[in-house]
Coordinates of N, CA and C in Angstrom, one line a residue:
Q1 N -67.5 104.3 -208.4 CA -67.6 105.6 -206.5 C -67.0 104.8 -205.7
V2 N -66.4 106.0 -204.9 CA -65.9 105.3 -203.7 C -66.3 106.4 -202.4
F3 N -65.9 107.3 -202.5 CA -66.4 108.4 -201.3 C -67.3 108.4 -201.2
L4 N -68.9 107.7 -200.8 CA -70.1 108.4 -201.0 C -70.6 108.4 -199.4
C5 N -70.0 107.5 -198.6 CA -70.4 107.3 -197.0 C -69.7 107.1 -196.5
V6 N -69.2 108.1 -195.4 CA -68.1 108.3 -194.0 C -68.9 108.4 -192.8
T7 N -67.5 107.9 -191.8 CA -68.6 107.7 -190.5 C -67.2 108.5 -189.5
S8 N -68.0 109.5 -189.2 CA -67.1 110.7 -188.2 C -67.3 110.7 -186.9
T9 N -66.4 110.2 -186.1 CA -66.3 111.1 -184.5 C -66.4 112.3 -184.0
L10 N -67.1 113.2 -183.6 CA -67.3 114.5 -183.6 C -67.0 114.9 -182.1
S11 N -66.2 115.4 -181.8 CA -66.1 115.9 -180.0 C -67.2 117.0 -179.9
V12 N -68.3 117.3 -179.3 CA -68.8 118.5 -178.9 C -69.0 118.8 -177.4
A13 N -67.6 118.3 -176.8 CA -67.1 118.4 -175.2 C -67.0 120.2 -175.1
V14 N -66.5 120.3 -176.3 CA -65.6 122.1 -176.4 C -67.1 123.1 -175.8
F15 N -68.8 122.5 -176.3 CA -70.1 123.7 -175.7 C -70.4 123.5 -174.8
R16 N -69.6 122.3 -173.4 CA -69.6 122.0 -172.7 C -69.9 123.3 -171.7
G17 N -70.7 123.8 -170.9 CA -70.7 125.1 -170.1 C -71.6 125.9 -170.6
R18 N -71.6 125.8 -172.0 CA -72.2 127.3 -172.8 C -74.0 126.1 -173.2
F19 N -73.8 125.5 -173.3 CA -74.7 124.6 -174.1 C -75.2 123.5 -173.3
V20 N -76.8 122.8 -173.0 CA -76.9 121.3 -172.9 C -76.6 120.4 -173.4
L21 N -75.7 119.7 -173.6 CA -75.2 118.7 -175.0 C -76.2 118.1 -175.6
E22 N -77.1 117.2 -174.9 CA -78.4 116.7 -175.3 C -78.8 117.6 -176.4
D23 N -79.1 118.8 -176.0 CA -79.6 120.0 -176.4 C -79.2 119.9 -178.1
L24 N -78.2 120.2 -177.6 CA -77.3 120.7 -179.0 C -77.2 119.5 -180.5
V25 N -76.9 118.4 -179.6 CA -77.5 117.2 -180.6 C -78.4 117.2 -180.8
E26 N -80.1 118.0 -180.4 CA -81.4 117.5 -181.0 C -80.8 119.2 -182.2
E27 N -80.2 119.7 -181.6 CA -80.0 121.2 -183.2 C -79.6 120.6 -184.2
M28 N -78.5 119.5 -183.8 CA -77.9 119.0 -184.9 C -78.8 118.1 -185.7
K29 N -79.6 117.6 -185.2 CA -79.9 116.0 -186.3 C -81.4 117.2 -186.8
K30 N -81.6 118.0 -186.2 CA -82.7 118.7 -187.3 C -82.0 119.6 -188.0
Q31 N -80.9 119.6 -188.2 CA -80.2 120.8 -189.4 C -79.3 119.8 -190.3
S32 N -79.5 118.5 -190.1 CA -78.7 117.2 -190.5 C -79.7 116.2 -190.7
P33 N -81.1 116.3 -190.8 CA -81.6 114.9 -191.0 C -81.7 113.9 -191.9
A34 N -80.6 114.3 -192.9 CA -80.1 112.5 -193.6 C -78.5 112.0 -192.5
L35 N -78.2 112.6 -191.3 CA -77.5 112.2 -190.6 C -77.3 110.9 -189.9
D36 N -77.5 110.1 -190.0 CA -77.5 108.6 -188.9 C -76.8 109.6 -187.6
F37 N -77.0 109.4 -186.6 CA -76.5 109.5 -185.1 C -76.3 108.6 -184.0
G38 N -74.9 108.5 -183.6 CA -75.2 107.4 -182.7 C -75.3 108.1 -181.2
P39 N -75.3 107.3 -180.1 CA -75.3 108.0 -178.6 C -74.3 108.7 -178.0
L40 N -74.7 109.7 -177.4 CA -73.7 110.2 -176.9 C -72.6 110.6 -175.9
Q41 N -71.5 110.4 -175.9 CA -71.2 109.6 -174.9 C -70.2 110.3 -173.9
P42 N -70.1 110.2 -172.7 CA -70.0 111.1 -171.5 C -68.4 112.2 -171.7
D43 N -68.0 111.4 -172.2 CA -67.1 112.9 -172.7 C -67.0 113.9 -173.9
G44 N -68.1 113.4 -174.3 CA -68.7 114.6 -175.6 C -68.5 114.5 -176.9
R45 N -68.1 112.9 -177.3 CA -67.8 112.8 -178.5 C -69.4 112.1 -179.0
I46 N -69.8 112.1 -180.0 CA -70.6 111.2 -180.9 C -70.2 110.8 -182.2
A47 N -70.5 109.4 -182.7 CA -70.9 109.3 -184.2 C -71.5 109.4 -185.1
V48 N -70.8 109.9 -186.0 CA -72.2 110.2 -187.0 C -71.5 109.6 -188.5
Q49 N -72.5 109.4 -188.7 CA -72.8 108.8 -190.6 C -73.5 108.5 -191.1
G50 N -73.3 109.5 -192.8 CA -73.7 110.0 -193.8 C -72.8 110.0 -194.9
S51 N -73.6 110.4 -195.9 CA -72.6 111.4 -197.1 C -71.7 112.5 -197.0
F52 N -70.9 112.6 -197.6 CA -69.7 113.3 -197.5 C -70.3 114.6 -197.4
P53 N -71.4 115.4 -198.3 CA -71.8 116.5 -198.5 C -72.4 116.9 -197.1
A54 N -73.1 116.0 -196.7 CA -73.9 116.2 -195.4 C -73.0 116.7 -194.4
L55 N -72.2 115.7 -194.1 CA -71.2 115.7 -193.0 C -70.3 117.7 -193.0
R56 N -70.2 117.4 -194.0 CA -69.3 118.8 -194.3 C -70.5 119.6 -193.7
K57 N -71.0 119.9 -193.8 CA -72.5 120.6 -194.0 C -72.3 120.9 -192.2
L58 N -72.3 120.0 -191.9 CA -72.7 119.5 -190.0 C -71.9 120.3 -189.4
R59 N -70.4 119.9 -189.7 CA -68.7 120.6 -189.5 C -68.6 121.6 -189.7
E60 N -69.4 122.2 -190.4 CA -69.2 124.0 -191.0 C -70.3 124.3 -189.7
F61 N -72.2 123.9 -189.2 CA -72.6 124.2 -188.6 C -71.8 124.9 -187.0
L62 N -71.4 123.1 -186.9 CA -70.3 123.1 -185.0 C -69.4 125.1 -185.6
L63 N -68.7 124.4 -186.4 CA -67.0 125.3 -186.6 C -67.8 126.9 -186.7
L64 N -69.1 127.2 -187.3 CA -69.5 128.8 -186.6 C -69.8 128.7 -185.6
K65 N -70.5 127.6 -185.2 CA -70.7 127.6 -182.9 C -69.9 128.0 -182.6
A66 N -68.9 127.4 -182.7 CA -67.3 127.5 -181.9 C -67.0 128.5 -182.4
K67 N -66.7 129.8 -182.9 CA -66.3 131.0 -183.8 C -67.2 131.8 -183.1
S68 N -68.3 131.5 -182.8 CA -69.1 132.9 -182.3 C -69.0 132.5 -181.2
L69 N -68.4 131.5 -180.4 CA -68.0 131.3 -179.1 C -66.8 132.3 -178.6
S70 N -66.2 131.6 -179.2 CA -64.8 132.9 -179.5 C -64.7 134.0 -179.4
E71 N -65.7 134.3 -180.2 CA -65.9 136.0 -181.0 C -66.1 136.4 -179.0
E72 N -67.3 135.9 -178.1 CA -67.9 136.3 -177.3 C -66.9 136.2 -176.7
D73 N -66.1 135.4 -176.2 CA -64.7 135.4 -175.0 C -64.2 136.6 -175.4
K74 N -63.7 136.8 -176.2 CA -62.7 138.3 -176.9 C -63.2 139.1 -176.3
R75 N -64.6 139.6 -176.8 CA -65.3 140.6 -176.2 C -65.7 140.7 -175.2
E76 N -65.5 139.5 -174.2 CA -66.2 139.2 -172.6 C -64.1 140.0 -171.8
E77 N -63.0 139.4 -172.6 CA -61.7 139.4 -172.4 C -61.2 141.1 -172.4
K78 N -61.9 142.1 -173.6 CA -61.7 142.9 -173.8 C -62.4 144.1 -172.5
S79 N -63.8 143.9 -172.3 CA -64.4 144.3 -171.5 C -63.7 143.9 -169.9
H80 N -63.3 142.9 -169.9 CA -62.6 143.2 -168.8 C -61.5 144.4 -168.6
Q81 N -60.7 143.8 -169.6 CA -58.8 144.7 -169.4 C -59.7 145.9 -169.5
R82 N -60.6 146.9 -169.9 CA -61.2 148.2 -170.2 C -61.4 148.6 -168.6
L83 N -61.6 147.8 -167.7 CA -62.2 147.6 -166.5 C -61.1 147.9 -165.3
R84 N -60.5 146.8 -166.1 CA -59.2 146.7 -165.0 C -58.4 147.9 -165.3
R85 N -58.1 148.9 -166.4 CA -57.3 149.8 -167.0 C -58.4 151.6 -166.2
K86 N -59.7 151.3 -166.4 CA -60.0 152.1 -165.4 C -59.8 152.4 -164.0
L87 N -60.4 151.1 -163.2 CA -60.1 151.2 -161.6 C -58.3 151.2 -161.8
Q88 N -57.4 150.9 -162.7 CA -55.5 151.8 -162.6 C -55.7 153.2 -162.7
E89 N -56.5 153.9 -163.3 CA -56.3 155.0 -163.8 C -56.6 155.7 -162.2
H90 N -58.0 155.3 -161.4 CA -58.3 156.0 -160.4 C -57.8 156.0 -159.8
R91 N -56.8 155.4 -159.2 CA -55.5 155.0 -157.8 C -54.5 156.0 -158.0
G92 N -55.0 157.4 -158.2 CA -54.2 158.3 -158.7 C -53.3 158.0 -157.7
A93 N -52.0 158.7 -158.3 CA -50.9 158.9 -157.6 C -50.2 160.2 -157.6
T94 N -48.8 159.6 -157.9 CA -47.9 161.0 -158.1 C -47.7 161.4 -160.1
E95 N -47.7 162.3 -160.3 CA -47.4 162.4 -161.8 C -46.3 161.9 -162.4
M96 N -45.4 161.5 -162.4 CA -44.4 160.7 -163.1 C -44.9 159.6 -162.7
R97 N -45.8 158.5 -161.5 CA -46.2 157.6 -162.2 C -47.2 157.5 -162.6
N98 N -48.1 158.6 -162.7 CA -49.4 158.1 -164.5 C -48.4 158.2 -165.2
S99 N -47.9 159.5 -165.4 CA -47.1 159.4 -166.4 C -46.2 157.5 -167.2
A100 N -45.5 157.2 -166.1 CA -44.9 156.2 -166.3 C -46.4 155.4 -167.1
T101 N -47.6 155.0 -165.8 CA -48.1 153.7 -166.5 C -48.8 154.2 -167.7
E102 N -49.1 155.4 -167.9 CA -49.4 155.8 -169.6 C -48.2 155.4 -170.8
M103 N -47.3 155.4 -170.0 CA -46.4 155.1 -171.1 C -46.6 152.9 -171.4
R104 N -46.8 152.5 -170.4 CA -46.7 151.4 -170.5 C -47.8 151.0 -170.9
N105 N -49.1 151.8 -170.9 CA -50.6 151.7 -171.6 C -50.3 151.7 -172.9
S106 N -49.6 153.0 -173.3 CA -49.3 152.8 -174.4 C -49.0 152.0 -175.3
A107 N -47.7 151.4 -175.1 CA -46.7 150.3 -175.1 C -47.7 148.7 -175.6
T108 N -48.3 148.4 -174.2 CA -49.1 147.1 -174.2 C -50.2 147.5 -175.1
E109 N -50.6 148.8 -175.9 CA -51.6 149.2 -176.5 C -51.4 148.7 -177.8
M110 N -49.9 149.0 -177.9 CA -49.2 149.3 -179.4 C -49.1 147.6 -179.9
R111 N -48.7 146.4 -178.5 CA -48.6 145.5 -178.9 C -50.1 144.9 -178.8
N112 N -51.0 145.3 -178.7 CA -52.3 144.2 -178.0 C -52.6 145.0 -179.9
S113 N -52.7 145.7 -180.7 CA -53.1 146.2 -181.9 C -52.6 145.3 -183.0
V114 N -51.2 144.8 -183.0 CA -50.2 144.2 -183.9 C -50.5 142.4 -183.3
Q115 N -51.0 142.3 -182.3 CA -51.5 141.0 -182.2 C -52.3 140.9 -182.5
D116 N -53.5 141.4 -182.2 CA -55.3 141.7 -182.7 C -55.7 141.8 -183.7
E117 N -54.2 141.8 -185.2 CA -54.8 142.1 -186.1 C -55.6 141.2 -186.5
P118 N -56.8 141.7 -187.1 CA -58.2 141.0 -187.7 C -57.6 140.3 -188.4
R119 N -58.0 138.8 -188.3 CA -57.4 138.0 -189.6 C -59.0 137.4 -190.1
E120 N -58.9 136.7 -191.1 CA -60.5 136.0 -192.4 C -59.8 134.8 -192.5
T121 N -60.8 134.1 -191.6 CA -60.7 132.6 -191.9 C -61.6 131.8 -192.4
Q122 N -60.9 131.3 -193.7 CA -62.0 130.2 -194.3 C -61.8 129.0 -194.2
V123 N -62.6 128.2 -194.3 CA -62.9 126.6 -193.9 C -63.9 125.7 -195.0
V124 N -62.6 124.9 -195.0 CA -63.3 123.4 -196.1 C -63.1 122.4 -195.4
V125 N -64.2 121.6 -195.4 CA -63.7 120.3 -195.2 C -63.6 119.3 -196.2
L126 N -63.0 118.4 -196.1 CA -62.7 117.2 -197.1 C -62.5 116.1 -196.7
D127 N -62.4 115.0 -197.4 CA -62.2 113.4 -197.2 C -60.7 113.9 -197.1
T128 N -60.4 112.7 -196.1 CA -59.2 112.7 -195.4 C -58.4 111.9 -196.4
D129 N -58.7 111.2 -197.2 CA -58.2 110.2 -198.4 C -57.8 111.4 -199.4
I130 N -58.6 112.4 -199.7 CA -58.8 113.4 -200.6 C -57.7 114.6 -200.6
Y131 N -57.1 114.7 -199.1 CA -56.6 116.0 -198.2 C -55.4 115.0 -198.4
H132 N -55.0 114.1 -198.2 CA -53.5 113.4 -198.8 C -53.2 113.2 -199.4
Y133 N -54.3 113.4 -200.8 CA -53.6 113.2 -202.1 C -53.3 114.1 -202.4
M134 N -53.9 115.5 -202.1 CA -54.0 116.9 -202.8 C -52.5 117.2 -202.1
R135 N -52.4 116.8 -201.0 CA -51.0 117.3 -200.7 C -49.7 116.7 -201.3
S136 N -50.1 115.4 -201.6 CA -49.1 115.0 -202.1 C -48.7 115.0 -203.4
F137 N -49.8 115.3 -204.3 CA -49.7 115.3 -205.3 C -49.8 116.9 -206.2
H138 N -50.4 117.4 -205.3 CA -50.9 119.2 -205.5 C -51.0 119.6 -204.6
P139 N -49.4 120.1 -204.1 CA -49.0 120.5 -203.0 C -49.6 121.8 -203.3
K140 N -49.5 122.8 -204.2 CA -49.7 124.4 -204.6 C -50.9 124.4 -204.4
T141 N -51.6 123.4 -204.3 CA -53.2 124.4 -204.1 C -53.2 124.8 -202.4
F142 N -52.4 124.1 -201.5 CA -52.1 124.6 -200.4 C -51.1 126.1 -199.5
Q143 N -50.8 125.5 -200.8 CA -50.0 127.5 -200.9 C -50.2 128.5 -201.4
A144 N -50.3 129.7 -200.9 CA -50.3 131.2 -201.3 C -49.7 132.2 -200.7
N145 N -49.8 133.4 -201.2 CA -48.8 134.3 -200.4 C -49.5 134.9 -199.5
D146 N -48.8 134.8 -198.2 CA -49.8 135.9 -197.2 C -51.2 135.2 -196.6
L147 N -51.1 134.2 -197.2 CA -51.9 132.9 -196.1 C -51.2 131.9 -195.5
V148 N -52.1 131.1 -194.3 CA -51.6 130.6 -193.9 C -52.7 128.9 -193.7
I149 N -52.0 128.0 -194.6 CA -53.1 127.1 -194.7 C -52.9 125.7 -194.0
S150 N -53.6 125.5 -193.7 CA -53.3 124.0 -192.0 C -55.0 123.0 -192.2
G151 N -54.3 121.8 -191.1 CA -55.1 120.7 -192.0 C -55.8 120.0 -190.2
V152 N -56.8 119.9 -190.3 CA -56.8 118.7 -188.6 C -58.0 117.4 -189.1
T153 N -57.1 116.5 -189.0 CA -57.4 115.6 -189.5 C -58.5 115.3 -188.1
D154 N -59.8 114.4 -188.1 CA -60.0 113.6 -187.1 C -61.0 112.6 -188.2
G155 N -60.3 111.6 -188.2 CA -61.0 110.2 -188.8 C -61.1 110.2 -190.1
D156 N -62.3 109.9 -191.2 CA -62.6 110.3 -192.2 C -62.5 111.7 -193.1
I157 N -62.5 112.8 -191.8 CA -63.0 114.3 -192.3 C -61.8 115.2 -192.3
T158 N -61.2 115.6 -192.5 CA -60.1 116.9 -192.5 C -60.5 118.3 -192.9
T159 N -60.7 119.0 -191.8 CA -60.3 120.4 -191.6 C -59.7 121.6 -192.3
V160 N -59.5 122.3 -193.1 CA -59.1 123.1 -193.5 C -59.0 124.2 -193.5
C161 N -58.7 124.9 -192.4 CA -58.6 126.1 -192.3 C -57.7 127.1 -193.0
I162 N -57.8 128.5 -193.5 CA -57.1 129.3 -194.7 C -57.7 130.5 -193.9
E163 N -56.4 131.4 -193.7 CA -56.4 132.5 -192.2 C -55.6 133.2 -193.4
S164 N -56.3 134.9 -193.4 CA -55.7 135.1 -194.4 C -56.0 137.0 -193.5
P165 N -55.0 138.0 -193.8 CA -54.8 139.0 -193.6 C -56.4 139.6 -193.7
G166 N -56.7 140.3 -192.5 CA -57.8 140.9 -192.7 C -58.5 142.3 -193.4
S167 N -58.0 142.7 -194.5 CA -57.7 143.4 -195.4 C -59.0 143.2 -196.5
K168 N -59.6 144.1 -197.3 CA -60.2 143.5 -198.0 C -59.2 143.0 -199.4
A169 N -58.3 142.8 -199.6 CA -57.9 141.8 -200.4 C -57.6 140.6 -199.8
G170 N -56.8 141.0 -198.5 CA -56.6 139.5 -198.2 C -57.8 138.0 -197.7
A171 N -58.8 138.8 -197.5 CA -59.8 138.5 -197.9 C -60.2 137.5 -199.1
A172 N -59.6 138.2 -200.0 CA -60.4 138.3 -201.3 C -59.2 136.7 -201.8
R173 N -58.1 136.8 -201.3 CA -56.6 135.6 -201.9 C -57.2 134.8 -201.2
G174 N -58.2 134.6 -200.0 CA -58.3 133.7 -199.0 C -59.5 132.8 -199.7
L175 N -60.5 133.8 -199.9 CA -61.7 132.9 -200.7 C -61.3 132.2 -202.2
R176 N -60.3 132.7 -202.4 CA -59.9 132.4 -203.8 C -59.1 130.9 -203.4
A177 N -58.4 131.2 -202.2 CA -57.6 129.5 -201.8 C -58.7 128.8 -201.9
R178 N -59.9 128.7 -201.3 CA -61.0 128.2 -200.5 C -61.7 127.8 -201.9
R179 N -61.9 127.9 -203.1 CA -62.9 128.1 -203.9 C -61.6 127.0 -204.7
M180 N -60.6 126.9 -205.0 CA -59.4 126.1 -205.2 C -59.6 125.1 -204.6
I181 N -59.4 124.8 -203.5 CA -59.4 123.7 -203.2 C -60.8 122.7 -203.2
E182 N -61.6 123.6 -202.9 CA -62.9 122.9 -203.4 C -63.0 122.4 -204.5
N183 N -62.9 123.5 -205.5 CA -62.9 122.5 -206.8 C -61.8 121.4 -207.3
S184 N -60.5 121.6 -207.2 CA -59.5 120.6 -206.8 C -60.4 119.2 -205.9
S185 N -60.9 119.6 -205.1 CA -61.6 118.2 -204.1 C -63.2 117.7 -204.6
V186 N -63.6 118.1 -205.9 CA -65.0 118.1 -206.3 C -64.5 117.3 -207.5
E187 N -63.1 117.0 -208.3 CA -62.5 117.3 -209.5 C -61.9 115.3 -208.9
L188 N -61.4 115.5 -208.3 CA -60.4 114.0 -207.3 C -61.9 113.4 -206.5
Q189 N -62.6 114.0 -206.3 CA -63.9 113.1 -205.5 C -64.2 112.6 -206.7
R190 N -64.4 112.9 -207.6 CA -65.3 112.4 -209.1 C -64.1 111.1 -209.9
I191 N -63.2 111.2 -209.9 CA -61.9 110.6 -210.4 C -60.8 109.5 -209.7
L192 N -60.8 109.5 -208.9 CA -59.9 108.9 -207.7 C -60.8 107.4 -207.0
R193 N -60.7 106.5 -206.4 CA -61.0 105.0 -206.0 C -59.7 104.9 -205.0
K194 N -60.3 103.9 -203.7 CA -59.5 103.9 -203.2 C -59.3 102.2 -203.1
E195 N -58.7 101.5 -202.2 CA -58.0 100.3 -202.4 C -57.6 99.6 -201.4
R196 N -58.8 99.0 -200.5 CA -57.9 98.2 -199.1 C -56.9 97.4 -199.4
I197 N -55.9 97.3 -199.2 CA -55.5 95.5 -198.8 C -54.8 95.3 -197.2
S198 N -56.0 94.4 -196.9 CA -55.5 93.7 -195.3 C -54.8 93.3 -195.2
F199 N -53.8 93.4 -194.0 CA -53.2 92.2 -193.5 C -53.5 91.0 -193.6
K200 N -52.5 89.7 -194.2 CA -53.0 88.5 -194.0 C -53.3 88.2 -192.3
E201 N -51.9 88.4 -191.4 CA -51.3 88.2 -190.1 C -51.1 89.7 -189.5
P202 N -52.0 90.5 -189.0 CA -51.2 92.0 -188.4 C -50.2 92.0 -187.4
S203 N -49.3 91.4 -188.1 CA -48.0 91.4 -187.3 C -46.7 92.5 -187.5
R204 N -45.9 92.7 -186.9 CA -45.4 93.9 -187.2 C -44.2 93.1 -188.4
G205 N -44.1 91.5 -188.2 CA -43.3 91.5 -189.7 C -43.6 91.3 -190.8
E206 N -45.9 90.7 -191.2 CA -46.3 91.3 -191.7 C -46.3 92.9 -192.9
K207 N -46.9 93.6 -191.3 CA -46.4 95.0 -191.3 C -45.7 95.8 -192.4
Q208 N -44.1 95.3 -192.4 CA -42.7 95.5 -192.8 C -42.4 94.9 -193.9
R209 N -43.3 93.5 -194.0 CA -43.2 93.0 -195.6 C -43.7 93.8 -196.6
Y210 N -45.2 94.1 -196.1 CA -46.0 94.6 -196.9 C -45.2 96.5 -197.1
K211 N -44.9 97.0 -196.4 CA -44.0 98.2 -196.3 C -42.9 98.0 -197.2
Q212 N -42.0 97.4 -197.1 CA -40.9 96.9 -198.4 C -41.7 96.6 -200.0
L213 N -42.7 96.2 -200.0 CA -42.9 95.6 -201.1 C -43.7 96.8 -202.0
C214 N -44.8 98.0 -201.4 CA -45.1 99.0 -201.7 C -43.8 99.9 -202.0
E215 N -42.5 100.5 -201.4 CA -41.9 100.8 -201.4 C -41.1 100.6 -202.8
R216 N -41.2 99.2 -202.9 CA -40.2 98.5 -204.2 C -40.8 98.8 -205.6
L217 N -42.4 98.7 -205.6 CA -43.3 98.4 -206.6 C -43.7 100.5 -206.9
K218 N -43.1 101.2 -205.9 CA -43.8 102.7 -205.8 C -43.0 103.4 -207.1
P219 N -41.8 103.2 -207.7 CA -41.1 104.1 -208.8 C -42.5 103.9 -210.0
R220 N -42.6 102.0 -210.3 CA -43.1 101.8 -211.8 C -44.7 102.9 -211.4
H221 N -45.4 102.8 -210.3 CA -46.8 103.3 -210.4 C -46.7 104.6 -209.4
P222 N -46.1 105.7 -210.2 CA -46.0 106.9 -209.5 C -47.5 107.6 -209.2
G223 N -48.6 107.6 -209.4 CA -49.5 107.8 -209.2 C -50.6 107.5 -208.6
V224 N -50.0 106.4 -207.8 CA -50.8 106.3 -206.7 C -50.4 106.9 -205.3
L225 N -50.9 106.8 -204.5 CA -50.5 107.0 -202.9 C -51.1 106.0 -202.0
I226 N -49.8 105.9 -201.3 CA -50.0 104.7 -200.2 C -50.2 105.2 -199.4
L227 N -51.0 104.7 -198.7 CA -51.8 105.6 -196.9 C -51.0 103.6 -196.3
P228 N -50.0 103.9 -195.4 CA -50.0 102.4 -194.5 C -50.6 102.7 -193.1
Y229 N -51.5 101.9 -192.7 CA -51.3 101.2 -191.4 C -51.7 100.9 -190.5
D230 N -52.0 99.5 -189.3 CA -51.4 99.1 -188.6 C -52.1 97.8 -189.3
T231 N -53.3 97.9 -189.7 CA -54.2 96.7 -189.8 C -54.2 96.3 -191.7
H232 N -53.7 97.5 -192.2 CA -54.1 97.2 -193.7 C -52.5 98.8 -194.8
V233 N -53.2 98.4 -195.6 CA -52.4 99.4 -196.6 C -53.8 100.3 -197.5
D234 N -54.2 101.1 -197.5 CA -54.9 102.0 -198.4 C -54.2 102.8 -199.8
V235 N -54.7 101.6 -200.9 CA -54.1 102.5 -202.1 C -54.6 103.9 -202.6
V236 N -54.7 104.7 -203.1 CA -55.7 105.4 -203.6 C -54.7 106.5 -204.9
G237 N -55.8 106.1 -206.0 CA -55.5 106.7 -207.3 C -56.5 106.9 -208.3
T238 N -56.4 107.1 -209.5 CA -57.2 107.0 -210.3 C -57.5 105.2 -210.7
S239 N -58.2 104.4 -211.1 CA -59.0 103.4 -211.3 C -57.9 102.3 -211.9
A240 N -57.2 103.0 -212.9 CA -56.3 102.5 -213.9 C -55.6 101.9 -213.1
A241 N -54.6 103.4 -211.9 CA -53.4 103.2 -211.5 C -53.2 102.4 -210.3
V242 N -54.5 102.6 -209.8 CA -55.0 101.3 -208.5 C -54.5 99.9 -208.8
F243 N -55.6 100.1 -210.0 CA -55.8 98.3 -210.1 C -54.0 97.9 -211.1
G244 N -53.6 98.5 -211.9 CA -52.1 98.5 -211.4 C -51.2 97.6 -210.7
F245 N -51.6 98.8 -209.9 CA -50.7 98.7 -208.3 C -51.0 97.3 -207.5
T246 N -52.5 97.3 -207.4 CA -52.3 96.1 -206.9 C -52.5 94.8 -207.2
E247 N -52.7 94.9 -208.8 CA -52.2 93.6 -209.3 C -50.7 93.1 -209.1
D248 N -49.6 94.3 -209.5 CA -48.5 93.9 -209.0 C -48.0 93.6 -207.8
L249 N -48.6 94.2 -206.5 CA -48.4 94.0 -205.5 C -48.9 92.2 -205.2
K250 N -49.9 91.5 -206.0 CA -50.4 90.3 -205.7 C -49.6 89.3 -206.3
R251 N -48.6 89.8 -207.8 CA -47.8 88.9 -208.1 C -46.9 89.3 -207.3

């Protein structure tokens, strides 16, 4: 069992001006009583620790709040646009100028209708190591026709967004992609483990030596994912694959 407890630093600064951040943090604590929350920093960041499913639910809760704010901003912007158009229409000029204005407005509305084509968004929150493993060994999980699938990594957690056309068929494809990613993540979480190999001397030479060793050993162990960092190397794979790689590296 490896991926049992993770720590993530969340930024709630985006909600500043819409919510009192301290009140929002209290709401987060009530929403996720199983998580441990650190102090709220002046820049809006807060450290959260707990089980991965609990962190995932909290992340989805915040994403829904952010999405509701975005939709509210869009409604306000459209309201302002309608008001500006009405003011322009009441500034009567010549018939020719009105005709030209109507043509420009018509063209703008056509462009906006294309740009504002509704999109359906599905969100999946993954452990970052599992996300990297899936990208390396199961890349087709993140590929589908008419879908835009992207990931944003924040420490131990990566948020995957699946955008699909707003049609019924597009939404169904997006939902299928989300379920495929979730099911794959659950299966990998069950079978994968991670081994961290810390550098004895976190110097440039030591880092380069480990990098060269890993590159030499990788062909012998195609089932492991090697993630190099400044002070250590993480090896992700099945128990047998990780054990075999680390034993070869020690030798």
